Amino acid sequence: MTCCPTLPWMISFLFRKPVTEEISQGSLDSSQEKVILRLVKAKKNLGHLILDFEKDMLQLDEENQDLLKEIKEKELQIQSLGKKITNSIGLARERDEFNYTAYEREEVLKNLKLETTKLKKKNVILAKNVNELQMKVKLQKTIVFCAEQEKELAKDCPVCLLDGPVSHQDAGLWVFAFSFL
């Protein structure tokens, strides 16, 4: 026992109470409480960020659906105008005046095609934004999961609660040292 001055503390850690019970009973020191409180606050903040991201994703999805509806309407208009133009061209040979109307419809068709192209580009951008937000949400969820796992691992690992940073290699030495006790 003289080779490891923190051994009694480590043994008592193995049989310790849950963290919330220790906080309520005041058995944790202030630095441990501060770390736990910061982790709880960070978890809440991440939860709020995830909710905000999900709201943004829903809004972008709704906007994307609206744009898709507009695109479909414009495509239907283009098809309808295309049919009208085709019909108009056949009739335009008989009437000079109708040629002018066909020209106007072609211009409208060109404008609609340009507008449809713009809407499709916006749709691609929105889809990209939705994908980016989904990745951010996945990242945030992963961060929260990792923080929870780290917290759980810290509960089960007496080496992780020693004063000062401990590398995994040092932790292995402590476990190796415990195996001889």
XYZ file of N, CA, C and O in Angstrom:
724
model
N 0.807 -1.196 0.000
C 0.000 0.000 0.000
C 0.844 1.251 0.000
O 0.356 2.291 -0.365
N 2.069 1.188 0.380
C 2.912 2.376 0.379
C 3.334 2.765 -1.015
O 3.649 3.912 -1.261
N 3.287 1.842 -1.972
C 3.685 2.165 -3.340
C 2.598 2.951 -4.067
O 2.858 3.596 -5.056
N 1.386 2.909 -3.589
C 0.273 3.588 -4.262
C -0.510 4.399 -3.234
O -1.447 3.875 -2.610
N -0.164 5.681 -3.019
C -0.820 6.471 -1.967
C -2.306 6.713 -2.219
O -3.047 6.980 -1.287
N -2.765 6.631 -3.444
C -4.182 6.893 -3.723
C -5.003 5.619 -3.755
O -6.178 5.653 -4.083
N -4.422 4.498 -3.420
C -5.133 3.222 -3.468
C -6.388 3.215 -2.603
O -7.442 2.770 -3.075
N -6.348 3.699 -1.369
C -7.600 3.699 -0.577
C -8.687 4.519 -1.261
O -9.851 4.130 -1.260
N -8.313 5.646 -1.825
C -9.314 6.476 -2.535
C -9.889 5.711 -3.718
O -11.087 5.722 -3.954
N -9.035 5.005 -4.455
C -9.485 4.276 -5.637
C -10.405 3.125 -5.240
O -11.403 2.861 -5.904
N -10.100 2.473 -4.145
C -10.950 1.383 -3.689
C -12.303 1.939 -3.256
O -13.343 1.391 -3.599
N -12.285 3.052 -2.535
C -13.566 3.654 -2.121
C -14.352 4.139 -3.334
O -15.581 4.128 -3.332
N -13.645 4.559 -4.389
C -14.342 4.994 -5.616
C -15.104 3.835 -6.257
O -16.190 4.005 -6.774
N -14.542 2.660 -6.213
C -15.185 1.502 -6.825
C -16.538 1.205 -6.182
O -17.428 0.673 -6.816
N -16.696 1.555 -4.920
C -17.939 1.275 -4.217
C -18.709 2.554 -3.905
O -19.488 2.619 -2.972
N -18.541 3.574 -4.719
C -19.168 4.871 -4.454
C -20.630 4.891 -4.860
O -21.109 4.025 -5.577
N -21.319 5.937 -4.423
C -22.733 6.136 -4.722
C -22.865 6.795 -6.094
O -21.900 7.328 -6.618
N -24.096 6.792 -6.671
C -24.306 7.509 -7.940
C -23.952 8.986 -7.797
O -24.069 9.561 -6.711
N -23.557 9.607 -8.911
C -23.096 11.000 -8.901
C -24.167 11.950 -8.382
O -23.881 12.836 -7.589
N -25.407 11.771 -8.811
C -26.470 12.680 -8.355
C -26.664 12.578 -6.854
O -26.909 13.582 -6.177
N -26.530 11.362 -6.297
C -26.665 11.189 -4.855
C -25.485 11.845 -4.147
O -25.642 12.473 -3.099
N -24.283 11.712 -4.745
C -23.103 12.338 -4.153
C -23.211 13.864 -4.158
O -22.808 14.517 -3.215
N -23.788 14.414 -5.243
C -23.957 15.870 -5.314
C -24.930 16.319 -4.237
O -24.683 17.279 -3.506
N -26.058 15.622 -4.121
C -27.068 16.026 -3.148
C -26.559 15.863 -1.719
O -26.962 16.601 -0.831
N -25.686 14.903 -1.481
C -25.147 14.708 -0.142
C -23.862 15.509 0.073
O -23.325 15.525 1.155
N -23.377 16.157 -0.985
C -22.183 16.983 -0.867
C -20.905 16.187 -0.729
O -19.931 16.682 -0.185
N -20.881 14.941 -1.206
C -19.685 14.118 -1.053
C -18.672 14.336 -2.173
O -17.575 13.809 -2.116
N -19.025 15.068 -3.213
C -18.067 15.387 -4.279
C -17.389 16.712 -3.941
O -17.999 17.601 -3.344
N -16.138 16.854 -4.369
C -15.507 18.141 -4.138
C -16.014 19.142 -5.184
O -16.665 18.776 -6.164
N -15.728 20.402 -4.957
C -16.310 21.457 -5.805
C -15.847 21.356 -7.252
O -16.612 21.661 -8.164
N -14.629 20.918 -7.497
C -14.179 20.808 -8.890
C -14.936 19.712 -9.628
O -15.286 19.862 -10.788
N -15.227 18.606 -8.925
C -16.009 17.540 -9.555
C -17.430 18.010 -9.822
O -18.009 17.713 -10.865
N -18.001 18.734 -8.857
C -19.361 19.253 -9.059
C -19.395 20.216 -10.235
O -20.318 20.175 -11.045
N -18.385 21.078 -10.328
C -18.348 22.040 -11.433
C -18.269 21.321 -12.775
O -18.953 21.693 -13.726
N -17.442 20.285 -12.854
C -17.316 19.529 -14.104
C -18.646 18.885 -14.469
O -19.108 18.962 -15.603
N -19.281 18.281 -13.480
C -20.570 17.617 -13.741
C -21.614 18.643 -14.151
O -22.372 18.434 -15.101
N -21.661 19.768 -13.445
C -22.634 20.812 -13.793
C -22.373 21.373 -15.189
O -23.308 21.644 -15.945
N -21.089 21.526 -15.549
C -20.779 21.993 -16.905
C -21.210 20.971 -17.946
O -21.737 21.322 -19.002
N -21.025 19.691 -17.642
C -21.458 18.652 -18.582
C -22.979 18.641 -18.731
O -23.501 18.492 -19.833
N -23.676 18.815 -17.627
C -25.148 18.866 -17.694
C -25.588 20.068 -18.512
O -26.476 19.970 -19.367
N -24.956 21.223 -18.271
C -25.301 22.439 -19.023
C -24.976 22.259 -20.507
O -25.773 22.636 -21.374
N -23.824 21.648 -20.798
C -23.452 21.416 -22.200
C -24.450 20.478 -22.866
O -24.830 20.679 -24.022
N -24.890 19.460 -22.127
C -25.874 18.527 -22.675
C -27.173 19.256 -23.002
O -27.774 19.039 -24.053
N -27.617 20.133 -22.085
C -28.846 20.907 -22.340
C -28.667 21.804 -23.563
O -29.564 21.904 -24.402
N -27.528 22.475 -23.638
C -27.267 23.356 -24.782
C -27.273 22.569 -26.086
O -27.825 23.017 -27.092
N -26.651 21.389 -26.078
C -26.639 20.558 -27.282
C -28.050 20.115 -27.639
O -28.420 20.065 -28.812
N -28.841 19.813 -26.622
C -30.235 19.449 -26.880
C -30.993 20.585 -27.544
O -31.749 20.366 -28.496
N -30.777 21.816 -27.058
C -31.436 22.975 -27.669
C -30.952 23.185 -29.103
O -31.754 23.501 -29.994
N -29.645 23.012 -29.317
C -29.111 23.157 -30.674
C -29.708 22.123 -31.622
O -30.063 22.431 -32.760
N -29.835 20.910 -31.134
C -30.412 19.854 -31.966
C -31.853 20.192 -32.312
O -32.279 20.040 -33.461
N -32.609 20.677 -31.332
C -34.000 21.071 -31.611
C -34.057 22.188 -32.642
O -34.885 22.169 -33.559
N -33.167 23.171 -32.490
C -33.134 24.269 -33.466
C -32.795 23.753 -34.857
O -33.415 24.166 -35.852
N -31.817 22.853 -34.939
C -31.456 22.287 -36.237
C -32.614 21.513 -36.837
O -32.878 21.594 -38.031
N -33.309 20.755 -36.013
C -34.443 19.991 -36.517
C -35.552 20.918 -37.013
O -36.170 20.661 -38.049
N -35.788 22.016 -36.297
C -36.785 22.994 -36.752
C -36.361 23.591 -38.095
O -37.179 23.735 -39.006
N -35.088 23.955 -38.195
C -34.584 24.511 -39.454
C -34.718 23.502 -40.584
O -35.083 23.855 -41.709
N -34.428 22.240 -40.290
C -34.557 21.208 -41.325
C -36.004 21.070 -41.776
O -36.279 20.943 -42.968
N -36.924 21.104 -40.818
C -38.344 21.007 -41.176
C -38.768 22.194 -42.035
O -39.490 22.035 -43.024
N -38.304 23.378 -41.652
C -38.653 24.567 -42.425
C -38.080 24.473 -43.843
O -38.777 24.762 -44.821
N -36.824 24.059 -43.942
C -36.215 23.906 -45.266
C -36.932 22.833 -46.077
O -37.118 22.974 -47.291
N -37.332 21.775 -45.421
C -38.060 20.715 -46.113
C -39.398 21.237 -46.638
O -39.778 20.943 -47.774
N -40.094 22.031 -45.811
C -41.370 22.608 -46.258
C -41.151 23.544 -47.449
O -41.907 23.503 -48.428
N -40.120 24.379 -47.356
C -39.816 25.288 -48.465
C -39.454 24.490 -49.717
O -39.850 24.849 -50.832
N -38.711 23.415 -49.522
C -38.328 22.563 -50.642
C -39.570 21.946 -51.284
O -39.686 21.893 -52.511
N -40.512 21.491 -50.460
C -41.749 20.916 -50.987
C -42.545 21.968 -51.768
O -43.103 21.676 -52.830
N -42.587 23.196 -51.238
C -43.273 24.273 -51.953
C -42.628 24.536 -53.309
O -43.326 24.726 -54.318
N -41.292 24.553 -53.322
C -40.580 24.766 -54.593
C -40.836 23.615 -55.565
O -40.998 23.840 -56.770
N -40.877 22.410 -55.050
C -41.169 21.269 -55.922
C -42.572 21.390 -56.526
O -42.770 21.099 -57.704
N -43.530 21.851 -55.720
C -44.885 22.052 -56.242
C -44.875 23.121 -57.330
O -45.512 22.964 -58.375
N -44.152 24.211 -57.069
C -44.054 25.280 -58.074
C -43.421 24.763 -59.362
O -43.877 25.088 -60.464
N -42.361 23.966 -59.206
C -41.686 23.414 -60.386
C -42.653 22.545 -61.184
O -42.729 22.639 -62.413
N -43.418 21.696 -60.487
C -44.375 20.828 -61.185
C -45.441 21.662 -61.890
O -45.813 21.360 -63.034
N -45.911 22.719 -61.218
C -46.907 23.589 -61.844
C -46.327 24.256 -63.091
O -46.996 24.340 -64.131
N -45.090 24.725 -62.965
C -44.441 25.386 -64.107
C -44.227 24.384 -65.246
O -44.404 24.734 -66.418
N -43.847 23.158 -64.893
C -43.663 22.150 -65.937
C -44.982 21.846 -66.637
O -45.010 21.663 -67.859
N -46.058 21.791 -65.861
C -47.380 21.583 -66.472
C -47.744 22.755 -67.375
O -48.297 22.569 -68.465
N -47.437 23.961 -66.913
C -47.686 25.139 -67.749
C -46.859 25.073 -69.027
O -47.340 25.409 -70.111
N -45.605 24.634 -68.882
C -44.726 24.526 -70.057
C -45.301 23.506 -71.042
O -45.350 23.760 -72.251
N -45.741 22.368 -70.509
C -46.330 21.358 -71.387
C -47.582 21.907 -72.078
O -47.777 21.711 -73.284
N -48.393 22.581 -71.290
C -49.625 23.144 -71.850
C -49.307 24.190 -72.922
O -49.895 24.178 -74.018
N -48.357 25.054 -72.600
C -47.965 26.074 -73.578
C -47.289 25.441 -74.796
O -47.478 25.908 -75.923
N -46.512 24.390 -74.556
C -45.887 23.690 -75.680
C -46.932 23.131 -76.626
O -46.798 23.226 -77.856
N -47.981 22.543 -76.073
C -49.066 22.014 -76.904
C -49.775 23.149 -77.646
O -50.092 23.025 -78.835
N -50.001 24.247 -76.921
C -50.664 25.388 -77.551
C -49.804 25.956 -78.686
O -50.321 26.332 -79.736
N -48.506 26.011 -78.445
C -47.600 26.532 -79.477
C -47.622 25.614 -80.693
O -47.669 26.084 -81.845
N -47.587 24.315 -80.434
C -47.630 23.357 -81.537
C -48.914 23.540 -82.344
O -48.883 23.577 -83.591
N -50.001 23.661 -81.642
C -51.282 23.891 -82.328
C -51.280 25.243 -83.043
O -51.784 25.384 -84.156
N -50.699 26.223 -82.391
C -50.670 27.566 -82.969
C -49.840 27.618 -84.244
O -50.176 28.329 -85.191
N -48.744 26.863 -84.270
C -47.880 26.883 -85.455
C -48.639 26.346 -86.674
O -48.534 26.902 -87.771
N -49.411 25.284 -86.444
C -50.197 24.734 -87.551
C -51.223 25.736 -88.067
O -51.452 25.871 -89.274
N -51.857 26.453 -87.157
C -52.869 27.431 -87.542
C -52.258 28.748 -88.030
O -52.908 29.509 -88.754
N -51.000 28.994 -87.634
C -50.363 30.262 -87.976
C -50.175 30.423 -89.485
O -50.116 31.548 -89.985
N -50.062 29.326 -90.207
C -49.914 29.418 -91.655
C -51.157 30.045 -92.282
O -51.064 30.671 -93.332
N -52.279 29.817 -91.693
C -53.522 30.360 -92.235
C -53.736 31.818 -91.846
O -54.361 32.558 -92.565
N -53.244 32.206 -90.696
C -53.487 33.579 -90.268
C -52.180 34.243 -89.856
O -51.485 33.753 -88.970
N -51.875 35.326 -90.447
C -50.653 36.069 -90.107
C -50.722 36.615 -88.675
O -49.707 36.669 -87.978
N -51.871 37.009 -88.286
C -52.042 37.588 -86.961
C -51.732 36.558 -85.869
O -51.173 36.902 -84.825
N -52.056 35.321 -86.129
C -51.827 34.277 -85.144
C -50.337 33.997 -84.962
O -49.914 33.544 -83.902
N -49.526 34.281 -86.013
C -48.078 34.132 -85.901
C -47.524 34.991 -84.770
O -46.618 34.570 -84.037
N -48.051 36.160 -84.660
C -47.591 37.057 -83.598
C -47.921 36.469 -82.221
O -47.111 36.526 -81.295
N -49.091 35.871 -82.067
C -49.498 35.257 -80.802
C -48.594 34.076 -80.467
O -48.206 33.879 -79.311
N -48.261 33.300 -81.478
C -47.365 32.166 -81.256
C -45.995 32.653 -80.774
O -45.396 32.044 -79.876
N -45.532 33.748 -81.377
C -44.255 34.319 -80.955
C -44.327 34.732 -79.489
O -43.400 34.477 -78.713
N -45.418 35.355 -79.092
C -45.583 35.766 -77.696
C -45.577 34.542 -76.770
O -44.951 34.562 -75.708
N -46.239 33.494 -77.191
C -46.276 32.288 -76.374
C -44.895 31.643 -76.269
O -44.522 31.106 -75.219
N -44.155 31.697 -77.332
C -42.791 31.164 -77.283
C -41.944 31.948 -76.287
O -41.137 31.365 -75.560
N -42.142 33.247 -76.281
C -41.408 34.078 -75.326
C -41.802 33.717 -73.890
O -40.941 33.609 -73.010
N -43.097 33.527 -73.699
C -43.568 33.120 -72.374
C -42.976 31.759 -72.015
O -42.541 31.528 -70.876
N -42.946 30.864 -72.983
C -42.371 29.539 -72.771
C -40.889 29.640 -72.392
O -40.426 28.980 -71.465
N -40.152 30.472 -73.113
C -38.735 30.665 -72.793
C -38.578 31.209 -71.373
O -37.721 30.751 -70.614
N -39.416 32.186 -71.040
C -39.357 32.762 -69.697
C -39.701 31.715 -68.630
O -39.069 31.664 -67.568
N -40.686 30.895 -68.927
C -41.060 29.841 -67.981
C -39.935 28.819 -67.837
O -39.668 28.326 -66.733
N -39.281 28.502 -68.951
C -38.156 27.565 -68.872
C -37.022 28.157 -68.038
O -36.397 27.462 -67.233
N -36.764 29.459 -68.250
C -35.725 30.113 -67.451
C -36.107 30.105 -65.971
O -35.270 29.839 -65.098
N -37.365 30.403 -65.710
C -37.838 30.417 -64.331
C -37.767 29.021 -63.723
O -37.372 28.853 -62.565
N -38.117 28.006 -64.504
C -38.034 26.619 -64.028
C -36.590 26.247 -63.741
O -36.292 25.591 -62.732
N -35.677 26.666 -64.597
C -34.257 26.388 -64.378
C -33.788 27.043 -63.078
O -33.071 26.412 -62.283
N -34.213 28.269 -62.852
C -33.850 28.954 -61.600
C -34.425 28.214 -60.400
O -33.743 28.041 -59.385
N -35.671 27.783 -60.501
C -36.302 27.058 -59.394
C -35.598 25.725 -59.134
O -35.425 25.326 -57.978
N -35.174 25.064 -60.196
C -34.450 23.807 -60.021
C -33.117 24.045 -59.322
O -32.702 23.254 -58.472
N -32.440 25.137 -59.683
C -31.173 25.460 -59.014
C -31.413 25.738 -57.533
O -30.647 25.298 -56.677
N -32.489 26.490 -57.241
C -32.819 26.760 -55.840
C -33.125 25.458 -55.111
O -32.760 25.294 -53.945
N -33.801 24.560 -55.791
C -34.132 23.272 -55.187
C -32.863 22.491 -54.854
O -32.767 21.866 -53.802
N -31.884 22.521 -55.752
C -30.611 21.831 -55.501
C -29.920 22.444 -54.284
O -29.405 21.731 -53.418
N -29.927 23.768 -54.205
C -29.296 24.456 -53.070
C -30.019 24.094 -51.778
O -29.384 23.810 -50.753
N -31.343 24.094 -51.817
C -32.111 23.729 -50.624
C -31.832 22.290 -50.210
O -31.688 21.985 -49.022
N -31.749 21.398 -51.171
C -31.448 19.994 -50.862
C -30.070 19.886 -50.208
O -29.882 19.134 -49.246
N -29.121 20.651 -50.725
C -27.781 20.650 -50.145
C -27.825 21.174 -48.715
O -27.209 20.601 -47.816
N -28.576 22.262 -48.498
C -28.703 22.822 -47.153
C -29.356 21.828 -46.201
O -28.950 21.705 -45.046
N -30.370 21.122 -46.681
C -31.029 20.113 -45.848
C -30.034 19.016 -45.483
O -29.948 18.597 -44.329
N -29.243 18.577 -46.447
C -28.232 17.543 -46.180
C -27.204 18.035 -45.159
O -26.799 17.290 -44.270
N -26.766 19.283 -45.306
C -25.803 19.836 -44.358
C -26.398 19.901 -42.958
O -25.728 19.565 -41.981
N -27.647 20.333 -42.863
C -28.293 20.387 -41.551
C -28.453 18.997 -40.954
O -28.279 18.804 -39.747
N -28.770 18.018 -41.798
C -28.880 16.652 -41.299
C -27.540 16.172 -40.766
O -27.482 15.527 -39.715
N -26.473 16.503 -41.461
C -25.142 16.109 -40.997
C -24.813 16.798 -39.667
O -24.223 16.190 -38.770
N -25.193 18.097 -39.567
C -24.934 18.814 -38.320
C -25.719 18.188 -37.168
O -25.195 18.051 -36.066
N -26.945 17.825 -37.421
C -27.758 17.203 -36.375
C -27.145 15.865 -35.975
O -27.043 15.550 -34.786
N -26.721 15.078 -36.976
C -26.079 13.800 -36.665
C -24.819 14.032 -35.843
O -24.548 13.300 -34.886
N -24.055 15.069 -36.212
C -22.838 15.386 -35.483
C -23.168 15.779 -34.050
O -22.528 15.313 -33.108
N -24.188 16.628 -33.877
C -24.578 17.047 -32.540
C -25.039 15.852 -31.703
O -24.687 15.735 -30.536
N -25.808 14.971 -32.317
C -26.274 13.787 -31.591
C -25.095 12.895 -31.222
O -25.054 12.326 -30.135
N -24.126 12.783 -32.115
C -22.935 11.991 -31.834
C -22.138 12.604 -30.694
O -21.647 11.890 -29.818
N -22.026 13.924 -30.686
C -21.303 14.612 -29.614
C -21.987 14.346 -28.280
O -21.327 14.031 -27.287
N -23.304 14.455 -28.260
C -24.050 14.204 -27.025
C -23.854 12.754 -26.601
O -23.606 12.471 -25.432
N -23.954 11.837 -27.547
C -23.785 10.419 -27.235
C -22.385 10.167 -26.679
O -22.226 9.465 -25.678
N -21.376 10.741 -27.315
C -20.000 10.552 -26.857
C -19.804 11.140 -25.462
O -19.128 10.546 -24.624
N -20.402 12.295 -25.214
C -20.292 12.913 -23.894
C -20.940 12.021 -22.847
O -20.390 11.828 -21.754
N -22.077 11.451 -23.174
C -22.743 10.549 -22.237
C -21.904 9.290 -22.024
O -21.771 8.807 -20.892
N -21.351 8.749 -23.100
C -20.512 7.562 -22.981
C -19.270 7.871 -22.157
O -18.854 7.067 -21.326
N -18.681 9.037 -22.404
C -17.501 9.428 -21.657
C -17.835 9.550 -20.179
O -17.075 9.117 -19.320
N -19.002 10.098 -19.887
C -19.453 10.253 -18.513
C -19.653 8.877 -17.882
O -19.237 8.633 -16.751
N -20.278 7.949 -18.622
C -20.502 6.602 -18.117
C -19.169 5.882 -17.894
O -18.999 5.191 -16.899
N -18.257 6.052 -18.839
C -16.949 5.414 -18.693
C -16.189 5.996 -17.510
O -15.483 5.271 -16.803
N -16.349 7.280 -17.295
C -15.665 7.928 -16.178
C -16.196 7.401 -14.857
O -15.455 7.294 -13.886
N -17.471 7.048 -14.807
C -18.044 6.492 -13.577
C -17.395 5.148 -13.253
O -17.190 4.821 -12.094
N -17.146 4.352 -14.276
C -16.643 2.997 -14.094
C -15.118 2.920 -14.049
O -14.569 1.858 -13.776
N -14.447 3.980 -14.323
C -12.988 3.953 -14.443
C -12.378 4.786 -13.324
O -12.403 6.003 -13.396
N -11.809 4.156 -12.300
C -11.240 4.931 -11.191
C -10.052 5.763 -11.636
O -9.772 6.788 -11.065
N -9.377 5.367 -12.653
C -8.196 6.097 -13.116
C -8.592 7.443 -13.700
O -7.895 8.423 -13.550
N -9.775 7.497 -14.337
C -10.197 8.731 -15.003
C -10.515 9.827 -14.002
O -10.571 10.988 -14.358
N -10.739 9.479 -12.750
C -11.103 10.493 -11.770
C -9.911 10.930 -10.916
O -10.065 11.654 -9.950
N -8.697 10.451 -11.217
C -7.505 10.902 -10.508
C -7.279 12.374 -10.795
O -7.740 12.908 -11.789
N -6.531 13.033 -9.890
C -6.218 14.450 -10.123
C -5.291 14.566 -11.311
O -4.316 13.844 -11.430
N -5.610 15.480 -12.213
C -4.772 15.726 -13.376
C -5.104 14.797 -14.518
O -5.762 13.791 -14.348
N -4.634 15.159 -15.711
C -4.920 14.320 -16.880
C -4.141 13.009 -16.820
O -2.990 12.973 -16.404
N -4.794 11.940 -17.215
C -4.168 10.618 -17.224
C -4.334 10.052 -18.625
O -5.436 10.016 -19.148
N -3.253 9.618 -19.200
C -3.349 9.029 -20.540
C -3.859 7.603 -20.429
O -3.838 7.000 -19.349
N -4.319 7.056 -21.547
C -4.783 5.667 -21.542
C -3.637 4.707 -21.232
O -3.847 3.654 -20.651
N -2.434 5.082 -21.604
C -1.279 4.252 -21.315
C -1.049 4.222 -19.803
O -0.827 3.165 -19.222
N -1.139 5.399 -19.133
C -1.021 5.463 -17.680
C -2.149 4.676 -17.024
O -1.952 3.988 -16.027
N -3.340 4.773 -17.596
C -4.484 4.043 -17.053
C -4.213 2.549 -17.117
O -4.552 1.803 -16.195
N -3.629 2.083 -18.183
C -3.278 0.672 -18.314
C -2.300 0.241 -17.233
O -2.385 -0.865 -16.695
N -1.358 1.104 -16.873
C -0.410 0.797 -15.812
C -1.126 0.667 -14.477
O -0.806 -0.200 -13.662
N -2.097 1.547 -14.231
C -2.867 1.458 -12.974
C -3.648 0.152 -12.924
O -3.693 -0.526 -11.912
N -4.279 -0.209 -14.025
C -5.023 -1.469 -14.050
C -4.063 -2.640 -13.856
O -4.351 -3.585 -13.130
N -2.900 -2.556 -14.481
C -1.891 -3.591 -14.330
C -1.446 -3.662 -12.869
O -1.319 -4.750 -12.304
N -1.262 -2.511 -12.243
C -0.839 -2.454 -10.841
C -1.929 -3.044 -9.955
O -1.645 -3.746 -8.974
N -3.186 -2.783 -10.231
C -4.290 -3.311 -9.428
C -4.373 -4.819 -9.527
O -4.839 -5.499 -8.615
N -3.963 -5.384 -10.633
C -4.078 -6.823 -10.820
C -3.165 -7.586 -9.858
O -3.381 -8.768 -9.611
N -2.135 -6.927 -9.303
C -1.238 -7.576 -8.357
C -1.686 -7.417 -6.924
O -1.105 -7.985 -6.022
N -2.692 -6.585 -6.692
C -3.130 -6.344 -5.306
C -4.122 -7.370 -4.822
O -4.788 -8.054 -5.453
